[in-house]
Amino acid sequence: MRNRSKLESVRNMTERYEGYGMSIKRVMEQKDKQPGIQGVVADIIKVDKKYETAVETALGGSIQNIVTDDENIAKNLIQYLKTNKFGRATFLPLTTVNNRGGFNYTSALEEKGVIGLAHTLIKTDDKFKNLIESLVGKVLVVDNIDNAILIARKYKNSIRIVTLEGDLMNPGGSMSGGAYKNSSNLLSRRRELEDLEKEIKTIEKEITEIKTALEKFRNNRDKYLNDINSNKAKMQQLSIEQNTAKMNLNQSNKKYEETKTFYENIVAQNTDIKTKETELKSEIEKLNKQLDEHAGIVEAKENKITELNNMLSKTRENQMEYASKI
């Protein structure tokens, strides 16, 4: 990862104190061995990016001064430098450095373009605030060089003024300025280190979230694939059942047509039967009528026969009587 490589590069530069003097590097190598070394001034402060150039200009060479808990530690480290011929360094013991007097030109804080005193733009632990104020508590930070010149003139070049671009107005009237290489900016290096660490943590968090989401996606994908396979099997089973149902439906439709035809035939036959029934009823009525007529004739004939038989009997009796008489 490009950011991680850059972080390692910046971290190595910071840990090796690249850009610092050799004596500073040698002393800081003893930090883990010699308790009481707090670090260089750049180590103990934080500044917003827009104020970095102004604050570093205000600090000047003191940004590389070494902060110690007390003067005894500073004395031991000075002896260490002498013994090993490592050069010279400036130490700031917290027990001896103090802020002598405040800023005497408070009205200048109301001038056009003034941002504030340099120490108010620096973030640090409470134990270092007095030290930082002693270093830059009298440096006025202004937005640009034009406003800085106007303020310097008004106060007769008695105030140390620094602009956001790093231009410096010294008491007495001297001016410093020009191009400022960010690569040598010790404050921006530490801020860049912290920004990179935050960015990498953010990226690592995002990567973790992405991995978690990816794992969840994979699990969901496997679940969906299982569901798809299961649904395919169900679809195959349903397809078989559908084909079977279609066959049954076709058979049912065929049977329905056959039954319908059979029913229609039965209805037609029933109609014929009803017609024949009606005809038969009519015929039966005729036959009954004829039967009644014939029954009357038969009865009349039977009566006639009876009458004739009676007459015959009477005649026979008369005949017998006549014969007896004869």
Short mmCIF file of C-alpha atoms in Angstrom, two decimals:
data_model
loop_
_atom_site.label_atom_id
_atom_site.label_comp_id
_atom_site.label_asym_id
_atom_site.label_seq_id
_atom_site.Cartn_x
_atom_site.Cartn_y
_atom_site.Cartn_z
CA MET A 1 0.00 0.00 0.00
CA ARG A 2 1.40 3.39 -1.07
CA ASN A 3 0.21 5.19 2.08
CA ARG A 4 1.76 2.56 4.34
CA SER A 5 5.11 2.89 2.54
CA LYS A 6 4.90 6.66 2.87
CA LEU A 7 4.02 6.30 6.56
CA GLU A 8 7.04 4.08 7.17
CA SER A 9 9.25 6.57 5.35
CA VAL A 10 7.94 9.55 7.35
CA ARG A 11 8.05 7.54 10.58
CA ASN A 12 11.67 6.55 9.96
CA MET A 13 12.57 10.16 9.23
CA THR A 14 10.80 11.25 12.41
CA GLU A 15 12.29 8.53 14.60
CA ARG A 16 15.79 9.19 13.19
CA TYR A 17 15.24 12.94 13.54
CA GLU A 18 16.14 13.59 9.92
CA GLY A 19 16.64 17.34 9.37
CA TYR A 20 17.97 17.85 12.91
CA GLY A 21 21.57 18.49 13.86
CA MET A 22 23.88 15.56 14.64
CA SER A 23 24.06 16.52 18.30
CA ILE A 24 20.24 16.46 18.53
CA LYS A 25 20.13 13.00 16.96
CA ARG A 26 22.75 11.67 19.39
CA VAL A 27 20.90 13.02 22.41
CA MET A 28 17.54 11.67 21.23
CA GLU A 29 19.15 8.24 20.80
CA GLN A 30 19.52 8.28 24.60
CA LYS A 31 15.82 8.96 25.24
CA ASP A 32 15.00 5.38 26.15
CA LYS A 33 18.16 5.05 28.26
CA GLN A 34 18.02 8.42 30.00
CA PRO A 35 14.68 9.16 31.79
CA GLY A 36 13.68 12.79 31.83
CA ILE A 37 14.16 13.59 28.14
CA GLN A 38 10.77 14.87 26.93
CA GLY A 39 11.88 15.36 23.33
CA VAL A 40 12.61 18.30 21.07
CA VAL A 41 10.16 21.22 21.01
CA ALA A 42 8.65 19.92 17.76
CA ASP A 43 7.78 16.68 19.59
CA ILE A 44 5.68 18.30 22.32
CA ILE A 45 3.47 20.61 20.24
CA LYS A 46 0.70 20.34 17.67
CA VAL A 47 -0.34 23.06 15.25
CA ASP A 48 -3.13 23.28 12.68
CA LYS A 49 -1.82 22.95 9.13
CA LYS A 50 -2.59 26.57 8.19
CA TYR A 51 -0.41 27.83 11.08
CA GLU A 52 2.52 25.42 10.74
CA THR A 53 4.78 27.69 8.67
CA ALA A 54 4.13 30.71 10.87
CA VAL A 55 4.73 28.81 14.14
CA GLU A 56 7.89 27.11 12.89
CA THR A 57 9.22 30.45 11.70
CA ALA A 58 8.36 31.98 15.07
CA LEU A 59 10.16 29.18 16.91
CA GLY A 60 13.17 29.40 14.65
CA GLY A 61 16.12 27.32 15.88
CA SER A 62 14.40 26.69 19.23
CA ILE A 63 12.17 24.12 17.49
CA GLN A 64 15.17 21.77 17.77
CA ASN A 65 15.89 22.57 21.40
CA ILE A 66 15.68 19.57 23.72
CA VAL A 67 13.16 19.67 26.57
CA THR A 68 14.22 17.96 29.82
CA ASP A 69 12.54 17.52 33.18
CA ASP A 70 15.23 19.50 35.03
CA GLU A 71 18.68 21.06 34.70
CA ASN A 72 20.53 17.98 36.10
CA ILE A 73 19.38 15.88 33.16
CA ALA A 74 20.41 18.69 30.82
CA LYS A 75 23.82 18.85 32.52
CA ASN A 76 24.36 15.08 32.10
CA LEU A 77 23.45 15.27 28.43
CA ILE A 78 25.80 18.20 27.85
CA GLN A 79 28.57 16.13 29.44
CA TYR A 80 27.59 13.23 27.14
CA LEU A 81 28.00 15.48 24.09
CA LYS A 82 31.36 16.78 25.33
CA THR A 83 32.74 13.34 26.14
CA ASN A 84 31.84 11.90 22.75
CA LYS A 85 32.56 15.10 20.81
CA PHE A 86 29.04 15.04 19.30
CA GLY A 87 28.74 18.81 19.09
CA ARG A 88 26.51 21.24 20.90
CA ALA A 89 22.77 21.38 21.69
CA THR A 90 20.41 23.71 23.52
CA PHE A 91 18.39 22.30 26.41
CA LEU A 92 15.18 23.64 27.95
CA PRO A 93 14.78 22.32 31.54
CA LEU A 94 11.14 22.62 32.64
CA THR A 95 12.31 23.60 36.12
CA THR A 96 14.28 26.67 35.00
CA VAL A 97 12.66 28.02 31.82
CA ASN A 98 9.96 30.58 32.55
CA ASN A 99 8.01 33.27 30.82
CA ARG A 100 9.47 36.60 31.84
CA GLY A 101 6.89 39.27 31.25
CA GLY A 102 4.00 39.22 28.82
CA PHE A 103 3.26 40.85 25.51
CA ASN A 104 3.45 44.61 26.05
CA TYR A 105 1.58 45.73 22.94
CA THR A 106 -1.91 44.35 23.55
CA SER A 107 -3.44 47.01 21.31
CA ALA A 108 -1.60 45.44 18.36
CA LEU A 109 -3.84 42.41 18.71
CA GLU A 110 -6.67 44.55 17.33
CA GLU A 111 -4.81 45.57 14.18
CA LYS A 112 -5.92 44.52 10.71
CA GLY A 113 -4.75 41.04 9.69
CA VAL A 114 -3.67 39.98 13.19
CA ILE A 115 -4.46 36.32 13.97
CA GLY A 116 -3.02 36.25 17.50
CA LEU A 117 0.09 35.54 19.50
CA ALA A 118 1.99 32.48 18.31
CA HIS A 119 1.69 30.51 21.57
CA THR A 120 -2.15 30.70 21.37
CA LEU A 121 -2.02 28.77 18.07
CA ILE A 122 -0.05 25.90 19.61
CA LYS A 123 -1.61 22.87 21.29
CA THR A 124 0.46 21.20 24.02
CA ASP A 125 0.17 19.56 27.45
CA ASP A 126 -0.35 21.85 30.38
CA LYS A 127 3.13 21.12 31.72
CA PHE A 128 4.68 22.62 28.56
CA LYS A 129 2.47 25.71 28.19
CA ASN A 130 4.75 27.98 30.22
CA LEU A 131 7.74 26.83 28.18
CA ILE A 132 6.00 27.45 24.85
CA GLU A 133 4.83 30.89 25.97
CA SER A 134 8.40 31.76 26.96
CA LEU A 135 9.55 30.85 23.43
CA VAL A 136 6.90 32.53 21.25
CA GLY A 137 4.60 34.37 23.65
CA LYS A 138 5.73 37.71 22.24
CA VAL A 139 5.53 36.81 18.55
CA LEU A 140 2.58 38.31 16.68
CA VAL A 141 1.09 36.20 13.86
CA VAL A 142 -0.33 38.20 10.92
CA ASP A 143 -2.06 37.02 7.74
CA ASN A 144 0.28 38.65 5.16
CA ILE A 145 3.43 40.72 4.78
CA ASP A 146 1.63 43.95 3.82
CA ASN A 147 -0.30 44.03 7.09
CA ALA A 148 2.86 42.98 8.95
CA ILE A 149 4.80 45.98 7.52
CA LEU A 150 2.01 48.40 8.47
CA ILE A 151 1.92 47.06 12.05
CA ALA A 152 5.73 47.12 12.33
CA ARG A 153 5.81 50.76 11.20
CA LYS A 154 3.02 51.75 13.57
CA TYR A 155 4.82 50.23 16.55
CA LYS A 156 8.23 51.47 15.40
CA ASN A 157 9.64 48.00 14.68
CA SER A 158 9.45 46.94 18.30
CA ILE A 159 7.38 43.77 17.80
CA ARG A 160 8.49 40.42 16.37
CA ILE A 161 5.96 39.61 13.66
CA VAL A 162 5.55 36.47 11.53
CA THR A 163 3.16 35.92 8.61
CA LEU A 164 1.32 32.75 7.60
CA GLU A 165 3.76 32.38 4.70
CA GLY A 166 6.76 32.50 7.04
CA ASP A 167 7.88 36.09 6.49
CA LEU A 168 9.52 37.48 9.63
CA MET A 169 9.69 41.08 10.90
CA ASN A 170 12.26 41.43 13.70
CA PRO A 171 12.47 44.14 16.33
CA GLY A 172 14.88 46.73 15.00
CA GLY A 173 13.51 46.51 11.45
CA SER A 174 15.25 43.49 9.89
CA MET A 175 13.11 41.24 7.68
CA SER A 176 13.43 37.59 6.71
CA GLY A 177 11.53 35.71 4.05
CA GLY A 178 11.55 33.81 0.80
CA ALA A 179 10.70 30.30 -0.37
CA TYR A 180 9.94 27.81 2.37
CA LYS A 181 10.49 24.14 1.62
CA ASN A 182 7.79 22.00 3.15
CA SER A 183 10.15 19.02 3.02
CA SER A 184 12.18 20.65 5.81
CA ASN A 185 9.11 21.63 7.84
CA LEU A 186 9.49 19.69 11.07
CA LEU A 187 5.95 20.42 12.26
CA SER A 188 4.35 19.36 8.97
CA ARG A 189 6.37 16.13 9.09
CA ARG A 190 4.90 15.19 12.48
CA ARG A 191 1.44 16.31 11.40
CA GLU A 192 1.83 14.34 8.18
CA LEU A 193 2.85 11.33 10.26
CA GLU A 194 -0.27 11.65 12.41
CA ASP A 195 -2.47 12.25 9.35
CA LEU A 196 -1.03 9.19 7.64
CA GLU A 197 -1.55 7.08 10.76
CA LYS A 198 -5.18 8.26 10.96
CA GLU A 199 -5.66 7.71 7.25
CA ILE A 200 -4.20 4.20 7.44
CA LYS A 201 -6.36 3.38 10.46
CA THR A 202 -9.37 4.65 8.53
CA ILE A 203 -8.37 2.62 5.48
CA GLU A 204 -7.70 -0.47 7.62
CA LYS A 205 -11.11 -0.01 9.24
CA GLU A 206 -12.67 0.31 5.80
CA ILE A 207 -10.76 -2.78 4.64
CA THR A 208 -12.00 -4.69 7.69
CA GLU A 209 -15.55 -3.53 7.00
CA ILE A 210 -15.16 -4.47 3.33
CA LYS A 211 -13.76 -7.89 4.30
CA THR A 212 -16.65 -8.37 6.72
CA ALA A 213 -19.11 -7.27 4.05
CA LEU A 214 -17.35 -9.51 1.51
CA GLU A 215 -17.51 -12.48 3.85
CA LYS A 216 -21.17 -11.73 4.49
CA PHE A 217 -21.66 -11.43 0.74
CA ARG A 218 -19.91 -14.76 0.18
CA ASN A 219 -22.05 -16.39 2.84
CA ASN A 220 -25.15 -14.86 1.30
CA ARG A 221 -23.93 -15.90 -2.14
CA ASP A 222 -23.45 -19.50 -0.97
CA LYS A 223 -26.87 -19.38 0.65
CA TYR A 224 -28.38 -17.97 -2.54
CA LEU A 225 -26.58 -20.61 -4.63
CA ASN A 226 -27.97 -23.31 -2.33
CA ASP A 227 -31.39 -21.73 -2.61
CA ILE A 228 -31.00 -21.56 -6.39
CA ASN A 229 -29.99 -25.24 -6.57
CA SER A 230 -32.83 -26.12 -4.24
CA ASN A 231 -35.22 -24.05 -6.33
CA LYS A 232 -33.91 -25.73 -9.50
CA ALA A 233 -34.67 -29.13 -7.99
CA LYS A 234 -38.10 -27.87 -6.96
CA MET A 235 -38.62 -26.43 -10.44
CA GLN A 236 -37.67 -29.77 -11.99
CA GLN A 237 -40.07 -31.54 -9.64
CA LEU A 238 -42.76 -28.96 -10.39
CA SER A 239 -42.06 -29.34 -14.11
CA ILE A 240 -42.57 -33.08 -13.80
CA GLU A 241 -45.73 -32.50 -11.80
CA GLN A 242 -46.84 -29.92 -14.37
CA ASN A 243 -46.30 -32.35 -17.24
CA THR A 244 -48.15 -35.04 -15.29
CA ALA A 245 -50.93 -32.56 -14.57
CA LYS A 246 -51.05 -31.63 -18.28
CA MET A 247 -51.33 -35.30 -19.20
CA ASN A 248 -54.04 -35.80 -16.60
CA LEU A 249 -55.74 -32.65 -17.83
CA ASN A 250 -55.62 -33.88 -21.41
CA GLN A 251 -57.02 -37.23 -20.31
CA SER A 252 -59.65 -35.43 -18.25
CA ASN A 253 -60.51 -33.21 -21.20
CA LYS A 254 -60.77 -36.30 -23.38
CA LYS A 255 -62.99 -38.00 -20.82
CA TYR A 256 -64.97 -34.80 -20.49
CA GLU A 257 -65.54 -34.68 -24.25
CA GLU A 258 -66.49 -38.35 -24.20
CA THR A 259 -68.79 -37.81 -21.23
CA LYS A 260 -70.20 -34.69 -22.85
CA THR A 261 -70.91 -36.61 -26.05
CA PHE A 262 -72.36 -39.50 -24.02
CA TYR A 263 -74.48 -37.00 -22.07
CA GLU A 264 -75.66 -35.32 -25.23
CA ASN A 265 -76.58 -38.76 -26.61
CA ILE A 266 -78.46 -39.57 -23.43
CA VAL A 267 -80.23 -36.21 -23.60
CA ALA A 268 -81.13 -36.92 -27.23
CA GLN A 269 -82.28 -40.44 -26.33
CA ASN A 270 -84.22 -39.06 -23.38
CA THR A 271 -85.89 -36.61 -25.74
CA ASP A 272 -86.76 -39.48 -28.08
CA ILE A 273 -88.02 -41.53 -25.17
CA LYS A 274 -90.17 -38.64 -23.96
CA THR A 275 -91.49 -38.24 -27.47
CA LYS A 276 -92.23 -41.95 -27.69
CA GLU A 277 -93.71 -41.85 -24.21
CA THR A 278 -96.03 -39.09 -25.30
CA GLU A 279 -96.94 -41.06 -28.41
CA LEU A 280 -97.47 -44.22 -26.36
CA LYS A 281 -99.65 -42.35 -23.88
CA SER A 282 -101.73 -41.06 -26.76
CA GLU A 283 -101.93 -44.58 -28.23
CA ILE A 284 -102.84 -46.00 -24.83
CA GLU A 285 -105.57 -43.41 -24.48
CA LYS A 286 -106.89 -44.44 -27.88
CA LEU A 287 -106.68 -48.11 -26.96
CA ASN A 288 -108.36 -47.44 -23.64
CA LYS A 289 -111.09 -45.58 -25.43
CA GLN A 290 -111.45 -48.41 -27.92
CA LEU A 291 -111.34 -50.88 -25.05
CA ASP A 292 -114.09 -49.00 -23.31
CA GLU A 293 -116.08 -49.04 -26.52
CA HIS A 294 -115.44 -52.75 -27.01
CA ALA A 295 -116.25 -53.37 -23.37
CA GLY A 296 -119.67 -51.72 -23.93
CA ILE A 297 -120.25 -53.82 -27.02
CA VAL A 298 -119.14 -56.97 -25.22
CA GLU A 299 -121.43 -56.15 -22.30
CA ALA A 300 -124.34 -55.50 -24.67
CA LYS A 301 -123.61 -58.74 -26.45
CA GLU A 302 -123.24 -60.57 -23.20
CA ASN A 303 -126.59 -59.11 -22.14
CA LYS A 304 -128.04 -60.18 -25.50
CA ILE A 305 -126.58 -63.62 -25.06
CA THR A 306 -128.02 -63.80 -21.58
CA GLU A 307 -131.35 -62.66 -22.93
CA LEU A 308 -131.15 -65.18 -25.72
CA ASN A 309 -130.14 -67.89 -23.31
CA ASN A 310 -133.08 -66.97 -21.16
CA MET A 311 -135.32 -67.10 -24.19
CA LEU A 312 -133.79 -70.39 -25.20
CA SER A 313 -134.38 -71.79 -21.74
CA LYS A 314 -137.91 -70.53 -21.85
CA THR A 315 -138.43 -72.03 -25.27
CA ARG A 316 -137.02 -75.38 -24.13
CA GLU A 317 -139.31 -75.32 -21.17
CA ASN A 318 -142.24 -74.58 -23.40
CA GLN A 319 -141.08 -77.24 -25.77
CA MET A 320 -140.92 -79.76 -22.97
CA GLU A 321 -144.30 -78.68 -21.78
CA TYR A 322 -145.67 -79.03 -25.26
CA ALA A 323 -144.01 -82.35 -25.60
CA SER A 324 -145.44 -83.48 -22.34
CA LYS A 325 -148.73 -82.38 -23.40
CA ILE A 326 -148.40 -84.15 -26.66
#
